[in-house]
mmCIF file of C-alpha atoms in Angstrom:
data_model
loop_
_atom_site.group_PDB
_atom_site.id
_atom_site.type_symbol
_atom_site.label_atom_id
_atom_site.label_comp_id
_atom_site.label_asym_id
_atom_site.label_seq_id
_atom_site.Cartn_x
_atom_site.Cartn_y
_atom_site.Cartn_z
ATOM 1 C CA MET Q 191 -38.395 -36.527 -2.413
ATOM 2 C CA THR Q 192 -40.603 -38.949 -4.324
ATOM 3 C CA SER Q 193 -39.282 -39.787 -7.782
ATOM 4 C CA ILE Q 194 -41.938 -39.254 -10.450
ATOM 5 C CA SER Q 195 -41.511 -41.320 -13.620
ATOM 6 C CA HIS Q 196 -44.844 -40.882 -15.415
ATOM 7 C CA HIS Q 197 -45.860 -37.344 -16.356
ATOM 8 C CA ILE Q 198 -48.663 -35.408 -18.042
ATOM 9 C CA PRO Q 199 -48.164 -35.158 -21.845
ATOM 10 C CA GLU Q 200 -46.978 -31.692 -22.872
ATOM 11 C CA PRO Q 201 -49.964 -30.942 -25.187
ATOM 12 C CA MET Q 202 -52.240 -31.442 -22.192
ATOM 13 C CA LEU Q 203 -50.053 -29.177 -20.049
ATOM 14 C CA ALA Q 204 -50.248 -26.526 -22.786
ATOM 15 C CA ALA Q 205 -54.048 -26.832 -22.876
ATOM 16 C CA TYR Q 206 -54.149 -26.481 -19.093
ATOM 17 C CA ALA Q 207 -52.001 -23.332 -19.259
ATOM 18 C CA ALA Q 208 -54.290 -21.917 -21.952
ATOM 19 C CA GLY Q 209 -57.404 -22.690 -19.891
ATOM 20 C CA THR Q 210 -58.916 -24.962 -22.548
ATOM 21 C CA LEU Q 211 -58.684 -28.289 -20.710
ATOM 22 C CA PRO Q 212 -61.991 -29.800 -19.448
ATOM 23 C CA HIS Q 213 -62.550 -29.359 -15.713
ATOM 24 C CA ALA Q 214 -62.102 -33.020 -14.740
ATOM 25 C CA PHE Q 215 -58.697 -33.262 -16.401
ATOM 26 C CA SER Q 216 -57.710 -29.829 -15.082
ATOM 27 C CA VAL Q 217 -58.150 -31.068 -11.503
ATOM 28 C CA VAL Q 218 -55.729 -33.937 -12.164
ATOM 29 C CA VAL Q 219 -53.211 -31.695 -13.939
ATOM 30 C CA ALA Q 220 -53.365 -29.062 -11.176
ATOM 31 C CA THR Q 221 -52.780 -31.764 -8.573
ATOM 32 C CA HIS Q 222 -49.912 -33.339 -10.507
ATOM 33 C CA ILE Q 223 -48.064 -30.055 -11.059
ATOM 34 C CA SER Q 224 -48.408 -29.313 -7.340
ATOM 35 C CA MET Q 225 -46.349 -32.494 -6.829
ATOM 36 C CA CYS Q 226 -44.056 -32.391 -9.889
ATOM 37 C CA SER Q 227 -41.544 -29.580 -10.422
ATOM 38 C CA GLU Q 228 -40.772 -30.781 -13.944
ATOM 39 C CA CYS Q 229 -44.340 -30.466 -15.243
ATOM 40 C CA ARG Q 230 -44.878 -27.264 -13.232
ATOM 41 C CA ALA Q 231 -41.939 -25.700 -15.102
ATOM 42 C CA VAL Q 232 -43.483 -26.679 -18.441
ATOM 43 C CA VAL Q 233 -46.802 -25.068 -17.473
ATOM 44 C CA GLU Q 234 -45.033 -21.910 -16.322
ATOM 45 C CA ALA Q 235 -43.177 -21.744 -19.639
ATOM 46 C CA HIS Q 236 -46.436 -21.978 -21.595
ATOM 47 C CA GLU Q 237 -48.013 -19.346 -19.336
ATOM 48 C CA ALA Q 238 -45.025 -17.041 -19.932
ATOM 49 C CA VAL Q 239 -45.413 -17.363 -23.704
ATOM 50 C CA GLY Q 240 -49.126 -16.622 -23.361
ATOM 51 C CA GLY Q 241 -48.298 -13.576 -21.261
ATOM 52 C CA ILE Q 242 -45.968 -12.230 -23.946
ATOM 53 C CA VAL Q 243 -48.663 -12.666 -26.600
ATOM 54 C CA LEU Q 244 -51.215 -10.916 -24.386
ATOM 55 C CA ASP Q 245 -48.827 -8.058 -23.673
ATOM 56 C CA ASP Q 246 -48.357 -7.530 -27.414
ATOM 57 C CA MET Q 247 -52.131 -7.456 -27.846
ATOM 58 C CA LEU Q 248 -52.512 -4.904 -25.053
ATOM 59 C CA ARG Q 249 -50.026 -2.599 -26.754
ATOM 60 C CA ALA Q 250 -52.762 -1.960 -29.299
ATOM 61 C CA ASP Q 251 -55.020 1.062 -29.032
ATOM 62 C CA VAL Q 252 -56.914 0.270 -25.825
ATOM 63 C CA SER Q 253 -57.645 2.547 -22.916
ATOM 64 C CA SER Q 254 -55.279 2.493 -19.930
ATOM 65 C CA SER Q 255 -58.176 1.619 -17.604
ATOM 66 C CA MET Q 256 -59.143 -1.410 -19.692
ATOM 67 C CA LYS Q 257 -55.527 -2.603 -19.747
ATOM 68 C CA SER Q 258 -55.276 -2.170 -15.960
ATOM 69 C CA ASN Q 259 -58.492 -4.148 -15.434
ATOM 70 C CA VAL Q 260 -57.290 -7.032 -17.610
ATOM 71 C CA LEU Q 261 -53.931 -7.229 -15.838
ATOM 72 C CA ALA Q 262 -55.627 -7.100 -12.431
ATOM 73 C CA MET Q 263 -57.833 -10.057 -13.352
ATOM 74 C CA LEU Q 264 -54.768 -12.024 -14.468
ATOM 75 C CA ASP Q 265 -52.981 -11.315 -11.181
ATOM 76 C CA ASP Q 266 -55.941 -12.513 -9.123
ATOM 77 C CA PRO Q 267 -58.418 -14.335 -11.408
ATOM 78 C CA PHE Q 268 -60.418 -15.881 -8.521
ATOM 79 C CA PRO Q 269 -60.214 -13.366 -5.665
ATOM 80 C CA ASP Q 270 -62.948 -15.048 -3.617
ATOM 81 C CA THR Q 271 -61.604 -18.608 -3.976
ATOM 82 C CA PRO Q 272 -60.174 -19.932 -0.691
ATOM 83 C CA VAL Q 273 -56.660 -21.388 -0.735
ATOM 84 C CA TYR Q 274 -56.598 -24.949 0.574
ATOM 85 C CA GLN Q 275 -53.522 -26.567 2.064
ATOM 86 C CA ARG Q 276 -52.456 -30.165 1.712
ATOM 87 C CA ARG Q 277 -54.072 -32.545 4.184
ATOM 88 C CA GLY Q 278 -52.671 -36.054 4.493
ATOM 89 C CA PRO Q 279 -52.283 -37.545 1.006
ATOM 90 C CA TYR Q 280 -54.512 -34.866 -0.546
ATOM 91 C CA PRO Q 281 -52.716 -31.883 -2.161
ATOM 92 C CA GLY Q 282 -54.291 -28.430 -2.244
ATOM 93 C CA PRO Q 283 -56.189 -28.863 -5.548
ATOM 94 C CA VAL Q 284 -57.826 -32.039 -4.222
ATOM 95 C CA MET Q 285 -58.759 -30.308 -0.960
ATOM 96 C CA GLU Q 286 -60.275 -27.513 -3.059
ATOM 97 C CA ALA Q 287 -62.383 -30.071 -4.952
ATOM 98 C CA LEU Q 288 -63.362 -31.566 -1.584
ATOM 99 C CA LYS Q 289 -64.214 -28.035 -0.332
ATOM 100 C CA GLY Q 290 -61.909 -28.573 2.621
ATOM 101 C CA GLN Q 291 -63.736 -31.678 3.840
ATOM 102 C CA GLU Q 292 -62.646 -35.305 4.186
ATOM 103 C CA PRO Q 293 -63.621 -37.667 1.334
ATOM 104 C CA ARG Q 294 -67.106 -39.141 1.550
ATOM 105 C CA TRP Q 295 -66.273 -42.697 0.559
ATOM 106 C CA LYS Q 296 -68.892 -44.973 -0.990
ATOM 107 C CA LYS Q 297 -68.271 -48.703 -1.228
ATOM 108 C CA LEU Q 298 -67.829 -50.327 -4.625
ATOM 109 C CA GLY Q 299 -67.091 -53.848 -3.364
ATOM 110 C CA MET Q 300 -63.984 -55.874 -2.432
ATOM 111 C CA GLY Q 301 -62.878 -53.010 -0.172
ATOM 112 C CA VAL Q 302 -62.690 -50.535 -3.048
ATOM 113 C CA ARG Q 303 -64.317 -47.141 -2.445
ATOM 114 C CA GLN Q 304 -64.848 -43.935 -4.386
ATOM 115 C CA ASP Q 305 -65.828 -40.313 -3.899
ATOM 116 C CA ILE Q 306 -67.075 -38.529 -7.040
ATOM 117 C CA LEU Q 307 -65.747 -34.970 -6.805
ATOM 118 C CA SER Q 308 -67.483 -33.623 -9.896
ATOM 119 C CA GLU Q 309 -69.397 -34.911 -12.889
ATOM 120 C CA ASP Q 310 -70.856 -33.247 -15.970
ATOM 121 C CA LYS Q 311 -71.365 -33.956 -19.676
ATOM 122 C CA HIS Q 312 -67.645 -33.401 -20.334
ATOM 123 C CA GLY Q 313 -66.399 -35.951 -17.803
ATOM 124 C CA SER Q 314 -65.957 -36.843 -14.166
ATOM 125 C CA VAL Q 315 -63.227 -36.778 -11.552
ATOM 126 C CA ARG Q 316 -63.174 -39.030 -8.500
ATOM 127 C CA LEU Q 317 -61.022 -40.333 -5.689
ATOM 128 C CA LEU Q 318 -60.456 -44.081 -5.551
ATOM 129 C CA TYR Q 319 -59.446 -46.063 -2.463
ATOM 130 C CA ILE Q 320 -58.021 -49.519 -3.244
ATOM 131 C CA PRO Q 321 -56.822 -51.880 -0.471
ATOM 132 C CA PRO Q 322 -53.302 -53.341 -0.732
ATOM 133 C CA GLY Q 323 -53.115 -56.148 -3.268
ATOM 134 C CA GLN Q 324 -56.668 -55.593 -4.526
ATOM 135 C CA ALA Q 325 -57.280 -55.593 -8.277
ATOM 136 C CA VAL Q 326 -59.648 -53.295 -10.130
ATOM 137 C CA PRO Q 327 -61.820 -55.302 -12.577
ATOM 138 C CA ASP Q 328 -60.341 -55.803 -16.030
ATOM 139 C CA HIS Q 329 -61.502 -52.953 -18.266
ATOM 140 C CA GLY Q 330 -60.887 -50.843 -21.338
ATOM 141 C CA HIS Q 331 -61.767 -47.241 -22.167
ATOM 142 C CA ASN Q 332 -64.241 -45.453 -24.394
ATOM 143 C CA GLY Q 333 -62.261 -42.224 -24.106
ATOM 144 C CA LEU Q 334 -59.395 -40.785 -22.111
ATOM 145 C CA GLU Q 335 -58.575 -41.483 -18.476
ATOM 146 C CA LEU Q 336 -55.933 -39.820 -16.285
ATOM 147 C CA THR Q 337 -55.087 -41.616 -13.036
ATOM 148 C CA LEU Q 338 -52.794 -39.880 -10.527
ATOM 149 C CA VAL Q 339 -51.438 -41.769 -7.520
ATOM 150 C CA LEU Q 340 -51.716 -39.831 -4.238
ATOM 151 C CA GLN Q 341 -50.763 -42.648 -1.861
ATOM 152 C CA GLY Q 342 -49.370 -46.151 -2.301
ATOM 153 C CA SER Q 343 -48.995 -47.523 -5.813
ATOM 154 C CA PHE Q 344 -50.564 -49.691 -8.476
ATOM 155 C CA SER Q 345 -49.271 -51.822 -11.312
ATOM 156 C CA ASP Q 346 -50.792 -52.988 -14.576
ATOM 157 C CA GLU Q 347 -49.751 -54.225 -18.004
ATOM 158 C CA THR Q 348 -47.877 -50.979 -18.702
ATOM 159 C CA GLY Q 349 -45.752 -50.819 -15.523
ATOM 160 C CA ARG Q 350 -45.738 -49.531 -11.951
ATOM 161 C CA PHE Q 351 -47.148 -46.162 -10.844
ATOM 162 C CA GLY Q 352 -46.132 -44.615 -7.518
ATOM 163 C CA VAL Q 353 -46.956 -41.370 -5.718
ATOM 164 C CA GLY Q 354 -47.085 -38.482 -8.191
ATOM 165 C CA ASP Q 355 -47.158 -40.726 -11.263
ATOM 166 C CA VAL Q 356 -49.938 -40.345 -13.832
ATOM 167 C CA GLU Q 357 -51.202 -43.096 -16.109
ATOM 168 C CA VAL Q 358 -52.717 -41.826 -19.360
ATOM 169 C CA ALA Q 359 -55.101 -44.447 -20.758
ATOM 170 C CA ASP Q 360 -57.019 -44.292 -24.028
ATOM 171 C CA GLU Q 361 -59.157 -46.606 -26.170
ATOM 172 C CA THR Q 362 -56.162 -48.832 -26.971
ATOM 173 C CA LEU Q 363 -55.499 -49.886 -23.362
ATOM 174 C CA GLU Q 364 -57.073 -52.936 -21.726
ATOM 175 C CA HIS Q 365 -55.730 -53.441 -18.220
ATOM 176 C CA THR Q 366 -56.208 -54.794 -14.717
ATOM 177 C CA PRO Q 367 -54.689 -52.351 -12.199
ATOM 178 C CA ILE Q 368 -53.554 -53.973 -8.929
ATOM 179 C CA ALA Q 369 -52.752 -51.941 -5.805
ATOM 180 C CA GLY Q 370 -49.281 -52.399 -4.318
ATOM 181 C CA MET Q 371 -48.880 -54.323 -1.095
ATOM 182 C CA GLU Q 372 -47.085 -51.523 0.786
ATOM 183 C CA ASP Q 373 -50.138 -49.351 1.505
ATOM 184 C CA VAL Q 374 -53.688 -48.458 0.543
ATOM 185 C CA CYS Q 375 -53.639 -47.005 -2.973
ATOM 186 C CA ILE Q 376 -55.471 -43.697 -3.228
ATOM 187 C CA CYS Q 377 -55.821 -42.289 -6.739
ATOM 188 C CA LEU Q 378 -57.363 -39.258 -8.392
ATOM 189 C CA ALA Q 379 -58.951 -40.346 -11.671
ATOM 190 C CA ALA Q 380 -60.588 -38.295 -14.426
ATOM 191 C CA THR Q 381 -62.463 -39.670 -17.430
ATOM 192 C CA ASP Q 382 -64.391 -38.200 -20.342
ATOM 193 C CA ALA Q 383 -66.349 -41.407 -21.053
ATOM 194 C CA ARG Q 384 -67.561 -44.488 -19.207
ATOM 195 C CA LEU Q 385 -65.134 -47.363 -18.744
ATOM 196 C CA ARG Q 386 -65.592 -50.567 -20.718
ATOM 197 C CA PHE Q 387 -65.706 -53.477 -18.268
ATOM 198 C CA ASN Q 388 -65.189 -56.983 -19.596
ATOM 199 C CA ALA Q 389 -66.895 -58.980 -16.813
ATOM 200 C CA PHE Q 390 -70.681 -59.192 -16.448
ATOM 201 C CA VAL Q 391 -71.037 -58.068 -12.805
ATOM 202 C CA PRO Q 392 -69.039 -54.810 -13.167
ATOM 203 C CA ARG Q 393 -71.053 -53.992 -16.303
ATOM 204 C CA LEU Q 394 -74.266 -54.655 -14.406
ATOM 205 C CA LEU Q 395 -73.280 -52.340 -11.540
ATOM 206 C CA GLN Q 396 -71.735 -49.651 -13.719
ATOM 207 C CA PRO Q 397 -74.829 -47.383 -13.898
ATOM 208 C CA ILE Q 398 -75.069 -47.427 -10.109
ATOM 209 C CA PHE Q 399 -71.402 -46.626 -9.544
ATOM 210 C CA ARG Q 400 -71.292 -44.040 -12.408
ATOM 211 C CA ILE Q 401 -67.851 -45.082 -13.548
#
């Protein structure tokens, strides 16, 4: 069993359980809790508390049919959503975002590739493919970024991140992630703002790569 050392902060897990987390971050959290029993237990605890609150609300003067309909929707909120199984390094939530297909990698340079899974005004989520030993250009952040390792590892100024680990980066972090030598590093990364690259060429290409 892979040892996970870096987890999702509990306030973010609570927001995920409450359904208030933006989509991009929800994909990362869903993927992490599919790999991490510790964070999954925290989410389940928050969901249980929410269920108790809802049950108290439903004890109010509502019709039995309305109560039955609400409970049915909670039991199966997305009845037409297919259930995707893990494929290779990609857990079920990633396969769902990929709609059951293989990643459609696009080259970013130096062997690095990406596949943007979704993007809207609230943020984006993408897969990143980084060859062993390759560094990602030095950058900072204009918002929040969650990076979950699916295969291999990477290291930066804050430490080492292996399979299942999540790095939470905000405006205070400037770093240069470097993939480990043991394997290709594949990450799932979500951001709510564009990165802040320090070198001229990455800044020049940033609008093209949408990162």
